[in-house]
């Protein structure tokens, strides 16, 4: 037992030592493991550091830059665009939008389309049009595109497109011809390209392009007051595309803040361009021509690609009876030469006035040796040659006068040559050229177009529109599809000018209205007032107006009413006929019948804001002010920059003695049309009724800054100043009013009262 016990004790001792050794070994191994891990970790960190110190490859850097510069901004742009659309910001930008007409899905004109190119206050619109979404099998759809001449200014009811539709329907009565006219004043090829790109989507069969007068003065032209010219067409198109987005519209609105002065906000017609003269040798014209050519090429391409036939027409203008709007001497003319030129020129003018045209031409030719760039000189020579019977020379000089006109409102030779080149010899592609310039020459005395076909510089009278429509018809008929031609069972006599006039209810009453517009809105306004012989022209058209007025006896007006009723029976759904008939009935004092016609217009054209305003005016005259207000509010809802409706609202609220609302709407009317004296007078009266005398005085004075020769503004201001004790100022205003109208009884009466008070 003792030995066994000793072994057991020894064994126990050894076991403890073994445990210590094993712990030591494990500790040593653990230490080595930790050291090894630390070593490997350090190595990894070293490897990482070495990797991090390696340069990023060019490919990865380029990719990162692309993402940073394109994808991220694009995503931000998309996010902002979606947000703006969700909150309803901005306006639709296509020329055509959807609308229900009598519960029928239809397309109509977008009144805000031109806001992409002009400030909303001055943007023009197309005349209203509507056509069904569903195109029937027997329908042939035509779009007429261009600017004011294509739209039929000054009265779209008698445009060449409307006359063309009459011709087509008369010759092919079993076919439904839709002639849609998305044309409007002040636009050019930059805008029409966008219109054509939109119209191609609506099952169009034919495009008719009548375009070229506004290439220099329209948006992005060399003589524009709108969007400025750029030599980079891609940059122009990017800007146009950007404004089609809500974000682009937001940016534009921020840049065109109320205080900005670089963008015109009041429409003043051609007068706006007086400071934008462009010489014939200006290098910027080359840019204009290149842009015009490229835009027409792209219009042609999109039509061909869409399987749409297209007719390009050259653009004639008034040569004989439209003197240049502005003339400039050649830029290197020194003072001595200019003095010599003026002496020779004035000698020619003297002989011309005396009717000695041979002598006049001799002096003019001597002046031309010094400076042949002066447009008025060329026109005077053309006129003298005409009087001498030398018509070829006359024509040459008239053309030269147009080419040298530095206010370039007429398509020149280069514009028309571009049109010819774009369309010539491409009939196999569905592209056709109509030389309207040649057609007008052939139908003018001695091949020099003038007042026989034109109202002023480019807008045609009914005869001119008929001539152009007939030329377009002849070209259109050649390309009509067989299914239409087969329906024509018999040859029909072609509609004469008189027959087309009858079907469109073109009467002496309409001619009187047109001449009134031409006289007051054109010839009595700049730059027409700067043209040679303008006083003579004003006198002539004034005499014609007087003769027309005298001829419109009650019996004749009754016949005119009958002509309208007959035309409406032939085409009951023609909204133009109903609109014009309503205006006639209103003139005749038949307000109830006029209101019924305006309602019919709205049945066919629910977005016809003019009809709403006119209907509201009739209700106002009948004493139903609430309904009048409702109709005019609808007019400004449809078209928020319609000054006439704001004036009507101001007047209606004034009659209701709701003066705050009246002031609000009168003020908006002035903002849109700041040269209407009646608005200032009415607003001043309302402010006076509110006891805001100082504001009333300021309103009258603001009006006189713009319309200094208005009798009523001077008269009303004089009365208010007298009541406020400002007698000297009151007398000055009343005396000025009396100078304007020496026979005014009301002015004399108040002036005598003030003078009597002053003497006491």
XYZ file of C-alpha atoms in Angstrom:
760
model
C 0.000 0.000 0.000
C 2.860 2.290 0.773
C 4.372 1.862 -2.661
C 1.056 2.309 -4.264
C 0.437 5.363 -2.225
C 3.786 6.830 -3.204
C 3.080 6.215 -6.915
C -0.227 7.868 -6.515
C 1.325 10.901 -4.905
C 4.056 11.102 -7.575
C 1.510 10.734 -10.245
C -0.462 13.593 -8.801
C 2.640 15.767 -8.734
C 3.438 14.967 -12.375
C -0.157 15.738 -13.378
C 0.116 19.232 -11.960
C 3.375 19.803 -13.823
C 1.806 18.541 -17.064
C -1.082 20.901 -16.661
C 1.301 23.804 -16.148
C 3.286 22.755 -19.237
C 0.115 22.424 -21.310
C -1.075 25.832 -20.173
C 2.319 27.286 -21.048
C 2.201 25.660 -24.493
C -1.364 26.883 -25.074
C -0.368 30.377 -23.966
C 2.624 30.288 -26.249
C 0.506 29.071 -29.159
C -2.164 31.686 -28.453
C 0.515 34.357 -28.357
C 1.888 33.143 -31.681
C -1.631 33.095 -33.119
C -2.278 36.671 -31.973
C 1.066 37.819 -33.327
C 0.338 35.999 -36.561
C -3.125 37.634 -36.822
C -1.690 41.038 -36.044
C 0.949 40.443 -38.641
C -1.601 39.393 -41.246
C -3.884 42.320 -40.331
C -1.005 44.710 -40.696
C -0.181 43.171 -44.016
C -3.793 43.579 -45.144
C -3.767 47.216 -44.042
C -0.547 47.670 -45.903
C -2.078 46.047 -48.971
C -5.136 48.285 -48.661
C -2.957 51.362 -48.278
C -0.997 50.320 -51.314
C -4.226 49.826 -53.268
C -5.628 53.169 -52.081
C -2.495 54.887 -53.210
C -2.978 53.502 -56.728
C -4.569 56.087 -59.149
C -8.227 55.611 -60.336
C -8.348 54.514 -63.936
C -9.344 57.108 -66.561
C -12.286 54.987 -67.607
C -13.748 54.931 -64.101
C -13.152 58.647 -63.649
C -14.870 59.414 -66.955
C -17.805 57.246 -65.957
C -18.085 59.053 -62.633
C -18.018 62.420 -64.373
C -20.700 61.348 -66.839
C -22.929 60.233 -63.979
C -22.291 63.468 -62.074
C -22.851 65.711 -65.067
C -25.748 63.960 -66.806
C -27.612 61.299 -64.906
C -27.847 63.108 -61.578
C -28.989 66.439 -63.125
C -31.400 64.519 -65.366
C -32.913 62.807 -62.345
C -33.209 66.141 -60.529
C -34.780 67.718 -63.630
C -37.224 64.817 -63.905
C -38.135 65.065 -60.225
C -38.780 68.811 -60.465
C -40.718 68.374 -63.718
C -42.965 65.718 -62.177
C -43.521 67.888 -59.105
C -44.518 70.904 -61.202
C -46.895 68.789 -63.277
C -48.496 67.303 -60.156
C -49.177 70.755 -58.692
C -50.596 71.945 -62.038
C -47.956 74.557 -62.813
C -47.553 75.999 -66.307
C -49.517 75.713 -69.535
C -49.977 73.191 -72.360
C -47.536 73.749 -75.216
C -48.981 71.886 -78.209
C -50.882 73.878 -80.815
C -53.781 71.404 -80.511
C -55.425 70.123 -77.330
C -58.347 67.812 -76.591
C -61.801 69.101 -75.756
C -65.334 67.754 -75.726
C -67.801 69.512 -78.016
C -71.408 68.487 -77.390
C -70.036 65.352 -75.684
C -68.029 64.450 -78.804
C -64.260 64.012 -78.244
C -62.637 66.737 -80.322
C -59.441 68.659 -80.882
C -59.248 72.439 -80.649
C -56.690 75.225 -80.732
C -54.533 75.839 -77.681
C -54.835 79.542 -76.837
C -51.611 79.441 -74.810
C -49.407 77.810 -77.435
C -47.576 81.026 -78.361
C -46.569 81.632 -74.726
C -43.506 79.527 -75.508
C -42.309 82.258 -77.872
C -43.805 85.507 -76.542
C -44.679 87.074 -73.210
C -48.312 86.051 -72.482
C -49.470 89.682 -72.603
C -48.445 90.035 -76.254
C -48.759 86.465 -77.521
C -51.115 86.159 -80.472
C -53.509 83.252 -81.019
C -54.953 81.307 -83.902
C -58.577 81.859 -84.754
C -60.650 79.169 -82.996
C -60.924 75.799 -84.701
C -62.399 72.424 -83.759
C -62.252 69.035 -85.464
C -63.317 65.578 -84.264
C -60.903 63.053 -82.788
C -62.496 60.336 -84.895
C -61.767 60.975 -88.569
C -64.432 59.522 -90.849
C -63.523 57.540 -93.963
C -64.867 60.246 -96.284
C -62.786 63.037 -94.688
C -59.773 64.736 -96.261
C -57.909 66.774 -93.641
C -55.843 69.841 -94.586
C -53.741 72.046 -92.315
C -52.898 75.587 -93.482
C -49.857 76.940 -91.635
C -48.173 80.310 -91.592
C -48.449 83.752 -90.048
C -51.006 86.564 -90.300
C -51.373 86.462 -94.100
C -52.192 82.744 -93.899
C -54.630 83.446 -91.056
C -56.505 85.991 -93.180
C -55.721 89.114 -91.153
C -57.540 91.420 -90.601
C -60.574 89.090 -90.840
C -59.962 85.348 -90.693
C -63.490 84.655 -91.932
C -62.257 85.448 -95.451
C -58.806 83.844 -95.473
C -57.598 81.899 -98.495
C -57.982 78.700 -96.449
C -61.685 79.405 -95.931
C -62.160 80.147 -99.634
C -60.226 76.969 -100.508
C -62.640 74.940 -98.388
C -65.601 76.440 -100.268
C -63.987 75.533 -103.598
C -63.257 71.951 -102.557
C -66.750 71.374 -101.176
C -68.378 72.810 -104.278
C -66.303 70.666 -106.619
C -66.407 67.489 -104.506
C -69.675 67.654 -102.518
C -69.516 63.991 -101.446
C -66.225 64.448 -99.604
C -65.860 66.052 -96.186
C -62.989 68.521 -96.502
C -61.638 69.786 -93.189
C -59.464 72.867 -93.644
C -57.866 73.649 -90.290
C -55.888 76.882 -90.001
C -53.343 76.893 -87.131
C -51.861 80.196 -88.329
C -51.348 83.359 -86.297
C -49.706 86.797 -86.501
C -46.044 87.516 -85.686
C -44.710 83.958 -86.032
C -42.097 82.573 -88.411
C -40.544 79.254 -89.417
C -39.115 78.557 -85.946
C -42.682 78.469 -84.624
C -44.302 76.825 -87.649
C -41.862 73.912 -87.378
C -43.291 73.203 -83.918
C -46.844 73.549 -85.254
C -46.166 71.140 -88.121
C -44.542 68.653 -85.759
C -47.734 68.657 -83.695
C -50.180 68.590 -86.627
C -48.567 65.494 -88.159
C -50.165 63.427 -85.366
C -53.746 64.151 -86.359
C -54.249 62.009 -89.462
C -53.416 64.873 -91.769
C -53.594 64.390 -95.532
C -52.089 67.687 -96.667
C -49.974 70.524 -95.269
C -50.098 73.945 -96.951
C -47.236 76.249 -95.942
C -47.630 79.966 -96.681
C -44.750 81.518 -94.785
C -41.885 84.004 -95.039
C -42.938 87.563 -94.167
C -41.786 87.422 -90.527
C -38.439 85.645 -90.794
C -36.500 88.796 -89.873
C -38.876 90.309 -87.298
C -40.358 87.151 -85.751
C -38.844 85.156 -82.868
C -35.083 84.582 -83.254
C -34.895 86.932 -86.253
C -32.298 89.626 -86.973
C -34.790 92.463 -86.427
C -36.924 91.005 -83.662
C -37.989 92.422 -80.311
C -38.841 88.940 -79.057
C -36.405 86.048 -78.552
C -32.999 87.202 -79.856
C -31.140 85.895 -82.896
C -28.484 83.219 -82.414
C -26.205 81.819 -85.097
C -26.534 78.423 -83.405
C -29.808 76.849 -84.542
C -29.346 73.942 -82.119
C -29.231 76.414 -79.240
C -32.459 78.049 -80.450
C -34.184 74.694 -80.677
C -32.931 73.675 -77.248
C -34.477 76.844 -75.812
C -37.775 76.141 -77.583
C -37.765 72.550 -76.317
C -36.942 73.696 -72.778
C -39.970 76.003 -72.738
C -42.139 73.012 -73.575
C -41.336 71.683 -70.088
C -42.848 72.951 -66.843
C -39.387 73.600 -65.413
C -38.465 75.592 -68.500
C -41.618 77.665 -68.069
C -40.731 78.285 -64.427
C -37.227 79.430 -65.376
C -38.645 81.710 -68.083
C -41.126 83.260 -65.652
C -38.357 83.912 -63.135
C -36.183 85.556 -65.788
C -39.129 87.618 -67.055
C -39.989 89.032 -63.646
C -42.378 92.005 -63.424
C -39.486 94.451 -63.153
C -37.608 93.225 -66.229
C -37.529 95.559 -69.233
C -35.808 93.430 -71.873
C -39.034 91.696 -72.945
C -41.972 93.708 -74.395
C -45.157 93.150 -72.400
C -47.537 95.328 -74.413
C -48.543 94.607 -77.998
C -47.986 97.660 -80.194
C -48.117 96.043 -83.618
C -45.449 96.919 -86.159
C -44.564 100.024 -84.148
C -42.577 97.776 -81.798
C -39.920 97.267 -84.472
C -39.103 100.913 -85.262
C -35.686 100.644 -83.621
C -34.902 97.272 -85.209
C -33.918 98.267 -88.744
C -31.856 95.765 -90.728
C -29.935 96.731 -93.861
C -29.975 94.509 -96.922
C -26.218 93.919 -96.561
C -26.370 93.058 -92.853
C -24.492 89.786 -92.296
C -27.157 88.690 -89.809
C -29.547 88.211 -92.721
C -27.385 85.313 -93.851
C -28.071 83.604 -90.518
C -31.805 84.245 -90.935
C -31.791 82.704 -94.416
C -29.871 79.622 -93.246
C -32.272 79.081 -90.356
C -35.271 79.524 -92.662
C -33.896 76.973 -95.101
C -33.153 74.445 -92.370
C -36.578 74.892 -90.762
C -38.341 74.363 -94.098
C -36.200 71.301 -94.757
C -37.235 69.852 -91.415
C -40.913 70.646 -92.040
C -40.582 68.886 -95.389
C -38.833 65.913 -93.773
C -41.417 65.386 -91.031
C -44.249 65.600 -93.575
C -42.581 63.065 -95.876
C -41.760 60.756 -92.984
C -45.397 60.888 -91.841
C -46.772 60.242 -95.333
C -48.344 63.704 -95.581
C -48.399 65.613 -98.869
C -47.099 69.163 -98.535
C -47.411 72.304 -100.659
C -44.909 75.123 -100.158
C -46.050 78.470 -101.558
C -43.921 81.473 -102.371
C -45.110 84.671 -100.711
C -46.084 87.728 -102.791
C -46.273 91.243 -101.398
C -47.506 94.696 -102.315
C -44.911 96.374 -104.541
C -46.740 99.262 -106.209
C -48.765 100.692 -103.335
C -46.581 99.984 -100.310
C -43.661 102.404 -99.952
C -40.726 101.306 -97.765
C -41.349 101.481 -94.036
C -37.846 102.842 -93.391
C -34.792 103.889 -95.396
C -31.134 104.136 -94.407
C -28.233 105.599 -96.331
C -25.259 103.459 -97.173
C -23.109 103.203 -94.013
C -19.959 104.763 -95.501
C -21.704 107.904 -96.796
C -19.808 110.993 -95.636
C -21.528 114.272 -94.729
C -20.579 116.059 -97.941
C -21.998 113.212 -100.015
C -25.167 113.147 -97.954
C -25.651 116.882 -98.444
C -25.215 116.488 -102.198
C -27.602 113.512 -102.191
C -30.284 115.451 -100.317
C -30.103 118.340 -102.783
C -30.470 116.049 -105.803
C -33.189 113.996 -104.114
C -35.257 117.052 -103.193
C -35.017 118.352 -106.742
C -36.441 115.042 -107.921
C -39.224 115.230 -105.324
C -40.136 118.720 -106.565
C -40.408 117.612 -110.193
C -42.369 114.513 -109.164
C -44.872 116.668 -107.275
C -45.251 118.856 -110.382
C -45.942 115.794 -112.534
C -42.727 116.210 -114.546
C -41.668 112.577 -114.156
C -38.905 112.642 -116.801
C -37.090 115.412 -114.973
C -37.762 113.763 -111.617
C -36.133 110.522 -112.785
C -33.074 112.415 -114.048
C -32.506 113.975 -110.645
C -33.232 110.708 -108.837
C -30.696 108.860 -111.009
C -28.061 111.448 -110.132
C -28.848 110.918 -106.445
C -28.606 107.149 -106.940
C -25.035 107.561 -108.212
C -24.179 108.791 -104.722
C -26.343 106.368 -102.728
C -28.487 103.705 -104.388
C -29.185 102.028 -101.018
C -31.853 104.538 -100.005
C -35.144 102.616 -100.320
C -37.412 105.665 -100.661
C -35.359 106.834 -103.632
C -35.916 103.524 -105.414
C -39.651 103.646 -104.707
C -40.010 107.181 -106.048
C -38.243 106.141 -109.237
C -40.565 103.154 -109.557
C -43.549 105.448 -109.205
C -42.221 107.872 -111.797
C -41.458 105.111 -114.289
C -45.006 103.799 -113.760
C -46.451 107.219 -114.561
C -44.231 107.361 -117.670
C -45.491 103.961 -118.848
C -42.057 102.337 -118.483
C -43.374 99.357 -116.567
C -40.369 97.030 -116.687
C -38.162 99.717 -115.166
C -40.918 100.531 -112.707
C -41.106 96.920 -111.581
C -37.333 96.715 -111.108
C -37.306 99.808 -108.916
C -40.314 98.710 -106.856
C -38.644 95.359 -106.165
C -35.406 97.118 -105.247
C -37.325 99.377 -102.848
C -38.737 96.325 -101.064
C -35.321 94.637 -100.906
C -33.747 97.765 -99.374
C -36.573 98.446 -96.897
C -34.853 98.330 -93.501
C -38.045 97.390 -91.642
C -38.319 93.967 -93.186
C -41.983 92.998 -92.910
C -42.192 91.504 -96.421
C -40.675 88.312 -97.808
C -37.763 89.301 -100.035
C -36.324 87.610 -103.127
C -33.982 85.388 -101.125
C -36.803 84.089 -98.915
C -38.847 83.141 -101.963
C -35.876 81.543 -103.695
C -35.318 79.331 -100.637
C -38.986 78.253 -100.792
C -38.616 77.351 -104.478
C -35.472 75.322 -103.853
C -37.023 73.463 -100.912
C -40.013 72.245 -102.922
C -38.876 72.126 -106.534
C -38.768 68.754 -108.354
C -39.855 66.683 -105.350
C -43.358 65.649 -106.371
C -42.321 61.983 -106.188
C -41.819 62.562 -102.432
C -45.217 64.234 -102.013
C -43.651 67.715 -101.947
C -45.079 70.403 -104.237
C -44.236 74.008 -105.020
C -46.780 76.726 -105.730
C -45.304 79.940 -107.115
C -47.871 82.401 -105.788
C -45.482 85.268 -106.530
C -45.670 84.428 -110.224
C -49.454 83.966 -110.067
C -49.926 87.388 -108.450
C -47.620 89.015 -111.002
C -49.647 87.514 -113.842
C -52.880 88.862 -112.358
C -51.646 92.389 -111.647
C -51.449 95.422 -113.938
C -48.117 95.212 -115.782
C -47.053 92.377 -113.443
C -46.657 94.725 -110.481
C -48.896 93.687 -107.529
C -50.538 96.495 -105.609
C -53.798 97.603 -104.042
C -55.760 95.505 -106.524
C -54.834 92.412 -104.450
C -53.533 93.769 -101.126
C -54.974 95.821 -98.274
C -51.546 97.062 -97.173
C -48.076 95.459 -97.289
C -48.817 91.705 -97.201
C -52.413 91.079 -96.153
C -54.691 90.304 -99.075
C -58.113 91.656 -99.862
C -60.868 89.226 -100.858
C -59.739 89.235 -104.485
C -56.163 88.392 -103.437
C -57.289 85.621 -101.102
C -59.514 84.204 -103.841
C -56.620 84.230 -106.315
C -54.333 82.408 -103.880
C -57.053 79.913 -102.914
C -57.665 79.094 -106.578
C -53.947 78.501 -107.168
C -53.781 76.240 -104.102
C -56.920 74.404 -105.241
C -55.406 73.662 -108.646
C -52.328 72.165 -107.014
C -54.370 70.298 -104.404
C -56.709 68.771 -106.971
C -53.762 67.170 -108.763
C -52.764 65.242 -105.652
C -56.184 64.259 -104.317
C -56.455 60.483 -103.833
C -58.389 58.446 -106.372
C -61.200 57.624 -103.935
C -62.116 61.320 -103.916
C -61.795 61.813 -107.660
C -63.977 58.769 -108.351
C -66.787 60.336 -106.312
C -66.930 63.290 -108.676
C -69.774 62.173 -110.916
C -69.808 65.196 -113.212
C -67.798 68.262 -114.067
C -68.926 71.336 -112.198
C -68.350 74.956 -113.069
C -65.616 76.368 -110.888
C -66.855 78.720 -108.125
C -66.339 82.328 -109.113
C -65.104 85.026 -106.752
C -68.690 86.277 -106.402
C -70.012 82.782 -105.592
C -67.348 82.235 -102.929
C -68.132 85.646 -101.459
C -71.813 84.731 -101.320
C -71.182 81.390 -99.597
C -68.962 83.092 -97.004
C -71.370 86.051 -96.657
C -68.735 88.578 -97.678
C -70.714 91.817 -98.062
C -70.209 95.574 -98.238
C -70.856 95.640 -94.490
C -67.848 93.322 -94.008
C -65.745 95.434 -96.365
C -66.653 98.521 -94.341
C -65.487 96.776 -91.155
C -62.222 95.691 -92.793
C -61.468 99.159 -94.184
C -62.131 100.666 -90.737
C -59.529 98.342 -89.218
C -56.998 99.051 -91.964
C -57.445 102.804 -91.640
C -57.396 103.108 -87.845
C -55.176 100.217 -86.760
C -52.710 100.317 -89.644
C -52.470 103.470 -91.767
C -52.946 105.851 -88.822
C -50.292 104.057 -86.753
C -46.500 103.885 -86.989
C -44.635 102.746 -89.023
C -47.295 103.294 -91.726
C -47.364 106.979 -90.785
C -43.684 107.155 -91.806
C -44.342 105.875 -95.325
C -44.311 108.093 -98.393
C -47.711 109.324 -99.586
C -49.464 108.064 -96.426
C -51.634 111.182 -96.062
C -52.889 110.645 -99.588
C -53.623 107.002 -98.793
C -55.514 107.895 -95.603
C -57.598 110.388 -97.548
C -58.362 107.821 -100.239
C -59.474 105.051 -97.895
C -61.404 107.607 -95.837
C -63.385 108.524 -98.935
C -64.023 104.858 -99.703
C -65.239 104.315 -96.147
C -67.574 107.282 -96.397
C -68.987 105.973 -99.667
C -69.521 102.533 -98.130
C -71.185 104.017 -95.059
C -73.529 106.065 -97.216
C -74.408 103.008 -99.285
C -75.312 100.899 -96.240
C -78.883 102.145 -96.051
C -81.498 100.287 -93.973
C -82.632 98.562 -97.155
C -79.093 97.412 -98.007
C -78.462 96.239 -94.442
C -81.667 94.238 -94.623
C -80.289 92.586 -97.767
C -77.000 91.903 -95.967
C -78.956 90.193 -93.183
C -80.655 88.050 -95.814
C -77.294 87.106 -97.337
C -76.102 85.887 -93.942
C -79.241 83.865 -93.351
C -78.869 82.230 -96.771
C -75.180 81.390 -96.198
C -75.965 79.851 -92.800
C -78.634 77.666 -94.404
C -75.970 76.313 -96.776
C -73.483 75.570 -93.968
C -75.307 75.567 -90.600
C -72.276 74.416 -88.601
C -69.982 77.233 -89.779
C -69.159 79.078 -86.558
C -67.577 81.954 -88.484
C -70.908 82.697 -90.165
C -72.732 82.693 -86.830
C -70.112 84.986 -85.268
C -70.204 87.510 -88.098
C -73.996 87.384 -88.225
C -74.149 88.056 -84.484
C -71.957 91.143 -84.949
C -74.209 92.358 -87.769
C -77.353 91.866 -85.675
C -75.696 93.691 -82.794
C -74.941 96.630 -85.100
C -78.575 96.590 -86.210
C -79.722 96.762 -82.571
C -81.285 93.294 -82.573
C -79.606 92.187 -79.362
C -81.737 89.133 -78.600
C -81.110 87.638 -82.032
C -77.414 88.504 -81.727
C -77.231 86.712 -78.362
C -78.762 83.606 -79.929
C -76.083 83.619 -82.627
C -73.309 83.975 -80.047
C -74.766 80.975 -78.200
C -74.596 78.965 -81.419
C -70.947 79.955 -81.788
C -70.285 78.586 -78.305
C -72.115 75.377 -79.161
C -69.599 74.761 -81.945
C -66.581 76.419 -80.289
C -66.751 76.116 -76.475
C -63.399 77.886 -76.057
C -64.427 80.963 -78.085
C -63.572 83.578 -75.462
C -64.552 86.462 -77.755
C -68.088 85.088 -78.072
C -68.340 84.819 -74.274
C -67.265 88.444 -73.851
C -69.624 89.726 -76.537
C -72.502 87.733 -75.101
C -71.709 89.147 -71.672
C -71.727 92.651 -73.089
C -75.209 92.115 -74.495
C -76.460 90.940 -71.098
C -74.891 94.019 -69.555
C -76.725 96.288 -71.978
C -79.939 94.482 -71.052
C -79.306 95.227 -67.370
C -78.492 91.646 -66.345
C -75.148 92.485 -64.761
C -74.715 89.196 -62.906
C -74.978 87.182 -66.124
C -72.747 89.702 -67.892
C -70.120 89.233 -65.203
C -70.420 85.435 -65.355
C -69.822 85.377 -69.122
C -66.840 87.713 -68.957
C -65.328 85.751 -66.075
C -65.591 82.672 -68.282
C -63.847 84.578 -71.072
C -60.851 85.420 -68.880
C -60.794 81.903 -67.456
C -60.384 80.562 -70.986
C -57.946 83.302 -72.020
C -56.421 85.085 -69.003
C -54.927 87.960 -71.025
C -58.112 89.162 -72.739
C -58.197 92.903 -72.022
C -61.683 93.523 -73.418
C -63.271 91.112 -70.937
C -61.408 92.725 -68.024
C -62.756 96.108 -69.134
C -66.289 94.694 -69.331
C -65.915 93.300 -65.819
C -64.626 96.613 -64.516
C -67.606 98.413 -66.019
C -70.164 95.881 -64.732
C -68.754 96.016 -61.198
C -68.714 99.815 -61.430
C -72.432 99.814 -62.232
C -73.001 97.492 -59.260
C -70.969 99.884 -57.084
C -68.562 97.059 -56.248
C -65.686 99.474 -56.565
C -62.844 97.288 -55.306
C -63.636 94.639 -57.914
C -64.030 97.348 -60.543
C -60.605 98.825 -59.766
C -59.038 95.371 -59.894
C -60.353 94.577 -63.372
C -59.834 98.036 -64.855
C -56.229 97.904 -63.631
C -55.720 94.533 -65.297
C -57.161 95.905 -68.547
C -54.692 98.811 -68.440
C -51.809 96.433 -67.794
C -52.684 94.534 -70.969
C -53.705 97.503 -73.151
C -52.214 100.698 -71.715
C -53.350 103.009 -74.526
C -57.127 102.811 -74.020
C -58.259 106.219 -72.760
C -61.729 105.017 -71.744
C -60.228 102.586 -69.236
C -58.222 105.350 -67.544
C -61.263 107.616 -67.439
C -63.462 104.922 -65.910
C -60.815 103.863 -63.400
C -60.250 107.481 -62.379
C -63.990 107.909 -61.879
C -64.218 104.795 -59.675
C -61.260 105.890 -57.549
C -62.866 109.312 -57.148
C -66.121 107.638 -56.030
C -64.091 105.760 -53.404
C -62.666 109.016 -52.110
C -59.196 108.148 -53.388
C -58.747 111.508 -55.073
C -54.949 111.443 -55.290
C -55.070 108.026 -56.956
C -57.719 109.291 -59.368
C -55.513 112.248 -60.332
C -52.540 109.925 -60.786
C -54.638 107.637 -63.012
C -55.682 110.506 -65.295
C -52.077 111.686 -65.526
C -50.816 108.189 -66.289
C -53.306 107.998 -69.112
C -52.163 111.352 -70.503
C -48.554 110.163 -70.567
C -49.601 107.604 -73.154
C -52.570 109.381 -74.797
C -51.708 113.083 -74.443
C -54.346 114.302 -76.895
C -57.388 112.742 -75.219
C -60.045 115.330 -74.462
C -61.849 113.398 -71.708
C -58.688 112.730 -69.706
C -57.789 116.441 -69.687
C -61.414 117.356 -68.957
C -61.860 114.950 -66.020
C -58.462 115.802 -64.584
C -59.326 119.499 -64.770
C -62.579 118.982 -62.860
C -60.912 116.979 -60.063
C -58.047 119.471 -59.760
C -60.520 122.360 -59.488
C -62.425 120.557 -56.728
C -59.142 120.051 -54.870
C -58.317 123.745 -55.106
C -55.563 123.416 -57.734
C -57.075 126.103 -59.938
C -54.084 126.938 -62.149
C -53.530 123.295 -62.986
C -57.249 122.830 -63.575
C -57.339 125.769 -65.990
C -54.328 124.411 -67.846
C -55.986 121.013 -68.328
C -59.314 122.484 -69.421
C -57.650 124.844 -71.891
C -55.703 121.920 -73.339
C -58.971 120.013 -73.730
C -60.480 122.984 -75.555
C -57.520 123.099 -77.966
C -58.156 119.454 -78.800
C -61.857 120.089 -79.473
C -62.586 123.840 -79.803
C -66.309 123.232 -80.298
C -66.775 121.122 -77.164
C -69.755 122.515 -75.258
C -69.042 120.617 -72.040
C -65.444 121.833 -71.855
C -66.431 125.457 -72.482
C -69.126 125.255 -69.812
C -66.768 123.970 -67.081
C -63.983 126.304 -68.160
C -66.292 129.314 -67.845
C -67.378 128.188 -64.363
C -63.750 127.851 -63.229
C -62.839 131.240 -64.695
C -65.859 132.797 -62.993
C -64.851 131.280 -59.648
C -61.321 132.540 -60.141
C -62.594 136.081 -60.724
C -64.573 136.164 -57.464
